[in-house]
mmCIF file of C-alpha atoms in Angstrom:
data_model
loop_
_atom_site.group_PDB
_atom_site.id
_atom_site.type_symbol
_atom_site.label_atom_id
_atom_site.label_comp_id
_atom_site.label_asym_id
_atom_site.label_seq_id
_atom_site.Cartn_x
_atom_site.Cartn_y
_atom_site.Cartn_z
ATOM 1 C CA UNK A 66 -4.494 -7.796 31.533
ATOM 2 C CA UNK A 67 -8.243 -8.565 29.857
ATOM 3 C CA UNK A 68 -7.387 -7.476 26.114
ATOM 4 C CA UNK A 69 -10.455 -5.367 26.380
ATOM 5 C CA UNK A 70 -8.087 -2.899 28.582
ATOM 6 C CA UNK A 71 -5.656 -2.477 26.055
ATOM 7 C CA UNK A 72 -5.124 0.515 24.291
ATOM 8 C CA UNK A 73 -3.244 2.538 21.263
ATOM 9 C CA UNK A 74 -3.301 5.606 18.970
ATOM 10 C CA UNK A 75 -1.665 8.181 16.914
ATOM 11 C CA UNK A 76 0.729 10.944 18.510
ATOM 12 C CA UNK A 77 1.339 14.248 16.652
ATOM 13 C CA UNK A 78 0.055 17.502 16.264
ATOM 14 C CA UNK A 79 -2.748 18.379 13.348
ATOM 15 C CA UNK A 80 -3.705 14.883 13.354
ATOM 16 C CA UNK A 81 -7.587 15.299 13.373
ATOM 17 C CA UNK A 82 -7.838 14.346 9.630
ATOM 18 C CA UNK A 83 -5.750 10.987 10.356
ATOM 19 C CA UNK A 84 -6.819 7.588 8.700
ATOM 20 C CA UNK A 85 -4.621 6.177 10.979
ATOM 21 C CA UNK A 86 -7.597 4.792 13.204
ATOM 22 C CA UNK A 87 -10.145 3.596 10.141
ATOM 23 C CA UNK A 88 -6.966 0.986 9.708
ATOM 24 C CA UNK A 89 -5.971 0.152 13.392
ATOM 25 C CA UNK A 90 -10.229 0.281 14.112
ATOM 26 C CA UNK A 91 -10.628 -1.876 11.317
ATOM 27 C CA UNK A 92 -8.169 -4.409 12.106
ATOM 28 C CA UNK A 93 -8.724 -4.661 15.968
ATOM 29 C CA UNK A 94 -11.896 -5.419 15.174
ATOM 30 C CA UNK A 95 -11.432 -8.534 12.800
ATOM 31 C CA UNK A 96 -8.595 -9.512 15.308
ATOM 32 C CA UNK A 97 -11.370 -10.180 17.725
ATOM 33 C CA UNK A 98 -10.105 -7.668 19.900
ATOM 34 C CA UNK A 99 -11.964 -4.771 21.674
ATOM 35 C CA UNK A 100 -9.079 -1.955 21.716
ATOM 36 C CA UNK A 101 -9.151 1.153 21.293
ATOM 37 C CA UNK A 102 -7.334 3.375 19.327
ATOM 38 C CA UNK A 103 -7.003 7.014 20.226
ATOM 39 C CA UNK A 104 -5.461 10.462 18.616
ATOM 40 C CA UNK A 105 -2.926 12.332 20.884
ATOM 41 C CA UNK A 106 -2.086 15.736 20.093
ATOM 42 C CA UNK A 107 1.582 16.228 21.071
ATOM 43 C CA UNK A 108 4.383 18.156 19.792
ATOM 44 C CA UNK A 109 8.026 16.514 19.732
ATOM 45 C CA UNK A 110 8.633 18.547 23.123
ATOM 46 C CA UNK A 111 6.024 16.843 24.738
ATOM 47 C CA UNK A 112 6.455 13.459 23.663
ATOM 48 C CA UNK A 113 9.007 12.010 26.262
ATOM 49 C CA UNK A 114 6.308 13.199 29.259
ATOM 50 C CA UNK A 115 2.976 12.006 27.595
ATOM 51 C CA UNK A 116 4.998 8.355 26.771
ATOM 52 C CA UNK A 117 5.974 8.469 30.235
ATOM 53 C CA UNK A 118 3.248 8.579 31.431
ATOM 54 C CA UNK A 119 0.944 6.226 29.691
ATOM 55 C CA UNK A 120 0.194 2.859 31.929
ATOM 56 C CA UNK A 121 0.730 -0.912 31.249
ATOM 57 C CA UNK A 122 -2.708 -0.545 28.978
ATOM 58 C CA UNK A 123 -1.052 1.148 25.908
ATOM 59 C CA UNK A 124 0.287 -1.364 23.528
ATOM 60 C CA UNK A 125 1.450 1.187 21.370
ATOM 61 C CA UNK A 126 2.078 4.426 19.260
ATOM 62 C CA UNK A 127 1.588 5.498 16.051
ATOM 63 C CA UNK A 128 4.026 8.457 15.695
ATOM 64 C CA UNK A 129 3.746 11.201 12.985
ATOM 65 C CA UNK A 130 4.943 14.549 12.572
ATOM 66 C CA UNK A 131 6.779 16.622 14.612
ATOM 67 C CA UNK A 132 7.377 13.793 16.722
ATOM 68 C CA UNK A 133 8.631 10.815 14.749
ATOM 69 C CA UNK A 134 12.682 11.853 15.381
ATOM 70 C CA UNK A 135 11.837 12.232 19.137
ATOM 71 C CA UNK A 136 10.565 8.852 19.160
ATOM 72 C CA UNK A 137 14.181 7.376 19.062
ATOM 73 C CA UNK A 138 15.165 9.215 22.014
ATOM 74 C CA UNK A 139 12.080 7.780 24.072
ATOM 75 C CA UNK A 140 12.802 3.954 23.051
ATOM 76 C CA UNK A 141 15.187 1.357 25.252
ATOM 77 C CA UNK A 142 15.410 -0.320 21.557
ATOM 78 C CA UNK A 143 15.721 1.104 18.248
ATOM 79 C CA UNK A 144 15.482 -0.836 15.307
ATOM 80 C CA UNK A 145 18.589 -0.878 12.603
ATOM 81 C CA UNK A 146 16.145 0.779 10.241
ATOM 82 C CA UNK A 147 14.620 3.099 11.842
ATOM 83 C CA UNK A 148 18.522 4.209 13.268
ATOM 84 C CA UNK A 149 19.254 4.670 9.038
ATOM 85 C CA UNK A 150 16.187 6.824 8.806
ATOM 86 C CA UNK A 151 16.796 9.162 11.610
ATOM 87 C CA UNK A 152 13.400 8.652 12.910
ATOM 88 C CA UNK A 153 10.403 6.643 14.086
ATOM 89 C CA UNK A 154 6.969 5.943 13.120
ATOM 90 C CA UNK A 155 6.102 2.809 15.547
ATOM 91 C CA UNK A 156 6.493 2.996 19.616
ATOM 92 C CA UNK A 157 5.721 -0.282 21.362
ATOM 93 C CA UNK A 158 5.036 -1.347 24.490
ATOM 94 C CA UNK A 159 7.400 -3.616 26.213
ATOM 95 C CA UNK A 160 6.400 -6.334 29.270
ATOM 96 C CA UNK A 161 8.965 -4.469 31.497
ATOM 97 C CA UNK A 162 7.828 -1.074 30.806
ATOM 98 C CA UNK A 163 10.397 -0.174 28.399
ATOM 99 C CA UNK A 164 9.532 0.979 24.457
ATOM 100 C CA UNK A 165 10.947 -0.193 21.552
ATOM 101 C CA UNK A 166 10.648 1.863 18.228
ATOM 102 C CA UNK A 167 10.981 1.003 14.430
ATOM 103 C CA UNK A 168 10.321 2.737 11.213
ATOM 104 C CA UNK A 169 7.337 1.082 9.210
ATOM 105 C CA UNK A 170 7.572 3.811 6.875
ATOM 106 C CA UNK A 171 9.940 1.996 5.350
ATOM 107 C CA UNK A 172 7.171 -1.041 5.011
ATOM 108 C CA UNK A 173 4.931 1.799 3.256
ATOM 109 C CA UNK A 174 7.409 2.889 0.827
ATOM 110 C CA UNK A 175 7.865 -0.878 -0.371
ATOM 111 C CA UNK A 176 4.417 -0.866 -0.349
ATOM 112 C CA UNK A 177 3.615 1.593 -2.699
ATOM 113 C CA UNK A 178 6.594 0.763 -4.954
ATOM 114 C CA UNK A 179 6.298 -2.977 -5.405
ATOM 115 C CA UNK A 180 2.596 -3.683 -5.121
ATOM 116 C CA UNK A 181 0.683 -0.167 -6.479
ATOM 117 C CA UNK A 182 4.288 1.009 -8.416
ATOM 118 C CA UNK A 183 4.561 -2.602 -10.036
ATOM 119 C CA UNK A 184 8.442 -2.527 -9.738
ATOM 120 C CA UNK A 185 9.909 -5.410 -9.965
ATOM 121 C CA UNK A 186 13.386 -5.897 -8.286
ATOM 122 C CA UNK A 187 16.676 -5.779 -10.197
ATOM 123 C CA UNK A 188 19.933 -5.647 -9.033
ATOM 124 C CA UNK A 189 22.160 -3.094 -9.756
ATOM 125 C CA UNK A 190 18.718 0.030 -10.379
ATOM 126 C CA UNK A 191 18.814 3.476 -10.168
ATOM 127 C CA UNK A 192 16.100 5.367 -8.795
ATOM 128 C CA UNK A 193 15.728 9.272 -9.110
ATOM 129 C CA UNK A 194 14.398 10.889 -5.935
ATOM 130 C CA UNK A 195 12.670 14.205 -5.320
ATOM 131 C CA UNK A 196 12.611 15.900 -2.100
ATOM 132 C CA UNK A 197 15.193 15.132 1.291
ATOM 133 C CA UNK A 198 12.827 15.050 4.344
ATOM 134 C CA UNK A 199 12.231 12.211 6.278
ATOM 135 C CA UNK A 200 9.452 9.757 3.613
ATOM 136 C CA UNK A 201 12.904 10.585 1.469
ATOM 137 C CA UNK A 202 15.000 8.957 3.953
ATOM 138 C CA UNK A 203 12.669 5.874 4.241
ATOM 139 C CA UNK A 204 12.320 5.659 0.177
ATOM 140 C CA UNK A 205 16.412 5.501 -0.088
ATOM 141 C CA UNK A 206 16.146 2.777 2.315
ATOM 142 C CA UNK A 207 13.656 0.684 1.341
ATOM 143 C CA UNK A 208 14.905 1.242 -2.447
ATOM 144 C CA UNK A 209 17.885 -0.307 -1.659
ATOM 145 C CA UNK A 210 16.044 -3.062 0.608
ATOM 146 C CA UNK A 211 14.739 -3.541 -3.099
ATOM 147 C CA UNK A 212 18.160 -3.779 -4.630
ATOM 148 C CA UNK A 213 18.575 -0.605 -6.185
ATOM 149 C CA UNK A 214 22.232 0.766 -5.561
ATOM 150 C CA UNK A 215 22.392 4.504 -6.865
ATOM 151 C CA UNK A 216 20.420 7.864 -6.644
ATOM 152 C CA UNK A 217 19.935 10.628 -7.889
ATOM 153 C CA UNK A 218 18.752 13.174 -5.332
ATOM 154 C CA UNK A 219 17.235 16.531 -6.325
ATOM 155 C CA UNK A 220 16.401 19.001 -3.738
ATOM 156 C CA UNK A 221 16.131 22.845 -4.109
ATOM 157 C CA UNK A 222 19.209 23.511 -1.684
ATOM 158 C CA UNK A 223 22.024 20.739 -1.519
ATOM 159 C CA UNK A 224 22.505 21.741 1.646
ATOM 160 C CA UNK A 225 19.368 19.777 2.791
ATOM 161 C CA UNK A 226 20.483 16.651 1.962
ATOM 162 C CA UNK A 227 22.923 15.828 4.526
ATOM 163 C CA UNK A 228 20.846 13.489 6.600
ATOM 164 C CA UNK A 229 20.451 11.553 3.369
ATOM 165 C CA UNK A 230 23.641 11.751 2.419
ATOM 166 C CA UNK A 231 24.546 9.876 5.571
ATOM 167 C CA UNK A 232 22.048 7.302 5.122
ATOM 168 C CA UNK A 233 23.684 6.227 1.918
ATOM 169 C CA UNK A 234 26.634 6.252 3.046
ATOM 170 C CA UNK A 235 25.535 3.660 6.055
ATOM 171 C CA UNK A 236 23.850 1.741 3.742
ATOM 172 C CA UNK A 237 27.045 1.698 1.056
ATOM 173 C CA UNK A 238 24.767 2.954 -1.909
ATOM 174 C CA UNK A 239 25.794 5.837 -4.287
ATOM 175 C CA UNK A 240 23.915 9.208 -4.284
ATOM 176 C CA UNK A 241 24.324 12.185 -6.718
ATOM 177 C CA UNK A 242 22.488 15.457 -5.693
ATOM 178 C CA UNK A 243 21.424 17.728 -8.020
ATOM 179 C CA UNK A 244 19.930 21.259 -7.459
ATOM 180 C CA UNK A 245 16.646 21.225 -8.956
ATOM 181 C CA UNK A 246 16.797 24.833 -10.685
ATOM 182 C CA UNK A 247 19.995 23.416 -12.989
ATOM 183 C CA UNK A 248 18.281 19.680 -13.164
ATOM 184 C CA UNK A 249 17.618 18.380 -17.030
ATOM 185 C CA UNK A 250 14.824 16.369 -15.504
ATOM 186 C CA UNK A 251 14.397 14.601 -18.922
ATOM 187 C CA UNK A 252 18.089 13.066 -18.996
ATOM 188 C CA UNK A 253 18.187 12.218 -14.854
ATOM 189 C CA UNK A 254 14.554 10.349 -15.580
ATOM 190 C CA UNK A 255 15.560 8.507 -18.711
ATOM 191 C CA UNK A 256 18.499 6.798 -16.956
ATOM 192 C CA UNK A 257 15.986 5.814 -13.781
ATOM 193 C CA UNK A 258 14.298 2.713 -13.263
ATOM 194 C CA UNK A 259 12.271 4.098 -10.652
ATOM 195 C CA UNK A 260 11.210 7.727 -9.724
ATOM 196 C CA UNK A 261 9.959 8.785 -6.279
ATOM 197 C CA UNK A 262 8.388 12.382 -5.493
ATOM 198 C CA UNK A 263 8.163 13.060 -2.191
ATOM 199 C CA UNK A 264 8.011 17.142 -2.938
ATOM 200 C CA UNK A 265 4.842 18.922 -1.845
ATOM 201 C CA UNK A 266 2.046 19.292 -3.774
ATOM 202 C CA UNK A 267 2.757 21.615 -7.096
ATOM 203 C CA UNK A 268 6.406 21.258 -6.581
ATOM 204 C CA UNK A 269 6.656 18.955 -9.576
ATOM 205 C CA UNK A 270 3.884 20.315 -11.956
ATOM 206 C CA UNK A 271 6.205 21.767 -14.246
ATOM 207 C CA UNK A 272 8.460 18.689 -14.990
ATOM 208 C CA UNK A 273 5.253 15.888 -15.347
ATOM 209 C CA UNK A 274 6.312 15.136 -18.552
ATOM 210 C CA UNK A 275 9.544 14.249 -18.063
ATOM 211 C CA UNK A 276 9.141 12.543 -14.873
ATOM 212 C CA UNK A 277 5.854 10.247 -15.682
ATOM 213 C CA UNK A 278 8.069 8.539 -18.342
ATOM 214 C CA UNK A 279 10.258 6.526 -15.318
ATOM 215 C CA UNK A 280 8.952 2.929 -16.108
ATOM 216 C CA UNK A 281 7.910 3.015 -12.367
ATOM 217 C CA UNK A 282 7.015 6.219 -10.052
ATOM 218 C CA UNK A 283 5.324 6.878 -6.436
ATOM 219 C CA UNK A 284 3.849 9.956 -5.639
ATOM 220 C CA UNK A 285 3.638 10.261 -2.262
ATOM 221 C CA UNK A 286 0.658 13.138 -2.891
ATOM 222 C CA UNK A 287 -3.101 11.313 -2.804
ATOM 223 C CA UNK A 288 -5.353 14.201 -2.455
ATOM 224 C CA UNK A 289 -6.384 15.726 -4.375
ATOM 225 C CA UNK A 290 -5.881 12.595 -6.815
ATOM 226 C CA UNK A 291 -4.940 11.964 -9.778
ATOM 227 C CA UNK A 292 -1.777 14.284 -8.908
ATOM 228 C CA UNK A 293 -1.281 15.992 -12.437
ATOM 229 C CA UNK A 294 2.216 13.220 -12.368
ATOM 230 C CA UNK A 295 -0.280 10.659 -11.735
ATOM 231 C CA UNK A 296 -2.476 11.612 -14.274
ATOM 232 C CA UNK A 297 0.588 11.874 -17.011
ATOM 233 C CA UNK A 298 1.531 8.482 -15.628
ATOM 234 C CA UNK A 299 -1.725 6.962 -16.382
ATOM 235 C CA UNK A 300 -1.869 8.299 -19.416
ATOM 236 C CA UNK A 301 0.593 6.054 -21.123
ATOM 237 C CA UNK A 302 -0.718 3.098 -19.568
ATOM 238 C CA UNK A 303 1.407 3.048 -15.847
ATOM 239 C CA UNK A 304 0.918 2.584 -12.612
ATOM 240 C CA UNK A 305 1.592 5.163 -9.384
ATOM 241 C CA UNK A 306 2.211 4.080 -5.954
ATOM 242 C CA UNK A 307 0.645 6.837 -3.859
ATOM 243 C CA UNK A 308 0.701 8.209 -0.341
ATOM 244 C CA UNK A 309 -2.547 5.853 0.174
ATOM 245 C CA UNK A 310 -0.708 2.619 -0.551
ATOM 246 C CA UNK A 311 2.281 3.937 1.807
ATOM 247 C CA UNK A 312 -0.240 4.735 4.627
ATOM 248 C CA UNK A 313 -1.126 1.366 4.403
ATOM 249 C CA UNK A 314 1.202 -1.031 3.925
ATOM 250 C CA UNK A 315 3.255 0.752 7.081
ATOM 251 C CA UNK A 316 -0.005 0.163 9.073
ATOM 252 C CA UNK A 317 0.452 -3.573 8.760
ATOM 253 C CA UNK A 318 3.642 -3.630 10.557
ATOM 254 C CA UNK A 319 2.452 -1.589 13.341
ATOM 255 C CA UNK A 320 -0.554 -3.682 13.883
ATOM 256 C CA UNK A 321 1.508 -6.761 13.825
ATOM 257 C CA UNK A 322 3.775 -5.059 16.124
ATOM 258 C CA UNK A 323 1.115 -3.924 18.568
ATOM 259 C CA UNK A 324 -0.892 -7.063 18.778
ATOM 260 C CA UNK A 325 1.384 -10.099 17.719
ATOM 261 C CA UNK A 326 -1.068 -10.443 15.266
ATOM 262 C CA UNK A 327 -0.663 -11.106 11.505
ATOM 263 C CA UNK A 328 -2.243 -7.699 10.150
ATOM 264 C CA UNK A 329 -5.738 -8.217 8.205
ATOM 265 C CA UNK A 330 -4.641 -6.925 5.127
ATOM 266 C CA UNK A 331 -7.664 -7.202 3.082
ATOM 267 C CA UNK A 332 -9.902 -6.129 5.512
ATOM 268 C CA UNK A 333 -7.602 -2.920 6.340
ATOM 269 C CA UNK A 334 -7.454 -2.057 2.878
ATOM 270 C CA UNK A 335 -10.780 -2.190 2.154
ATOM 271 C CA UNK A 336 -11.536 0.113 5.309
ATOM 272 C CA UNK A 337 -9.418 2.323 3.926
ATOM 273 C CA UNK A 338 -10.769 2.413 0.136
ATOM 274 C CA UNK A 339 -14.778 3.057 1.825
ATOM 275 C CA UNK A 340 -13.053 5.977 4.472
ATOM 276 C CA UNK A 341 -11.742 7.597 0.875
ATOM 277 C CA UNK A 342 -14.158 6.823 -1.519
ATOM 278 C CA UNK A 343 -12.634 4.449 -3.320
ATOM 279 C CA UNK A 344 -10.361 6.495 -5.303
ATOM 280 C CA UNK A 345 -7.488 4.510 -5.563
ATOM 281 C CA UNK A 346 -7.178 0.583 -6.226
ATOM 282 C CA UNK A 347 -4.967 0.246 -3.417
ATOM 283 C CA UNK A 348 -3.366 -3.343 -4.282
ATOM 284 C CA UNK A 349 -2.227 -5.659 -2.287
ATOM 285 C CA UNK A 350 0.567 -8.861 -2.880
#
């Protein structure tokens, strides 16, 4: 098939304001390779029919919300990581027909932590984590990709932490959770070596203070930016991985995946810094 037939795009519902396709766009083109890259509105009901029913054209999916837990059930192959998260991000086309699916969330998570975040690997690190959806389930593992070995989890009802209580128990790393009305958020922090907020934005406003001093912290929030934690962090000199650099860095796996391409990293990046203004630095390794 004449790579000008090929084809891929994001799957998900609300996706209109997606940056998904300024990256893919972008790196298609400096690939040398006329694709196209779509958006498919889809809830996680429909997903099963529409990936059906797509032809030997599609090279792949980029899946987001609601659908990214359906995505295992729709794939011949899931990856060991995206089994630990519960869910995936990245469908691909297989020669015989079949999909395979992975989790480069986890990718964007690293991302943001190592290259934006500055952290800087060392066995045996705690990290405090805020929130239990599913960019909580990818942090926990790709924090312990990054050798941390113990959490501390704080959600508003402890009850919503089971699916990340399981995937720290697959991955033999110790969680605490802690209910964040009875949380001394300036003790949990001070024993951290990295902080994560994956809450909503506001969530967190009240507890800035205490949670910019981590000596390393993502905020998954980018707009509006600075975050008021992002703005506390900057303020005594650190650095913030954001929801920007996440976005991202899990875009170079799925590109790579798609293609069989080594992602254009520089040129994706910068794609994404002119689509947003250039509000963040976005750095890469």
């Amino acid at each position: 098939m004449a790579p000008s037939e090929r084809r891929a795009g994001i799957v998900g519902t609300n996706i209109g304001y997606s940056l998904s396709p300024v990256l893919h766009s972008a790196a298609y083109g400096a690939l040398g390779l006329d694709w196209t890259y779509s958006r498919l509105e889809c809830d996680a009901e429909g997903l099963p029919a529409l990936v059906e029913g797509l032809g030997p054209e599609w090279a792949g999916l980029s899946v987001t919300m609601p659908g990214k837990r359906a995505a295992l059930t729709v794939a011949s192959h899931v990856t060991e990581r995206a089994r630990l998260v519960g869910a995936g991000n990245t469908l691909v086309h297989q020669p015989d027909g079949s999909w395979h699916v992975d989790c480069t969330d986890v990718d964007g998570v690293a991302g943001a932590l190592l290259y934006a975040g500055g952290y800087q690997p060392t066995p045996g690190a705690h990290a405090v984590l805020l929130g239990a959806g599913g960019t909580a389930l990818a942090a926990i593992v790709a924090l312990a990709e990054a050798s941390i070995d113990s959490f501390a989890l704080v959600v508003r009802d402890p009850a919503s932490a089971a699916d990340a209580l399981q995937c720290a128990e697959r991955l033999d790393v110790k969680i605490e959770v802690h209910r964040w009305a009875d949380t001394d958020f300036g003790k949990l922090v001070a024993a951290a070596d990295v902080l994560v907020s994956t809450v909503p934005a506001g969530v967190a406003d009240v507890h800035v203070e205490d949670l910019a001093s981590a000596p390393c912290v993502v905020d998954v929030i980018y707009h509006p930016w600075p975050t008021p934690l992002a703005a506390a962090v900057q303020a005594r000199g650190g650095r913030t991985g954001t929801g920007l650099d996440m976005l991202l860095h899990q875009a170079f796996g799925q590109v790579t995946q798609f293609t069989g391409m080594p992602a254009p990293r520089e040129v994706m990046r910068d794609a994404l810094v002119e689509a947003t203004g250039g509000t963040l630095p976005l750095p890469l390794a």
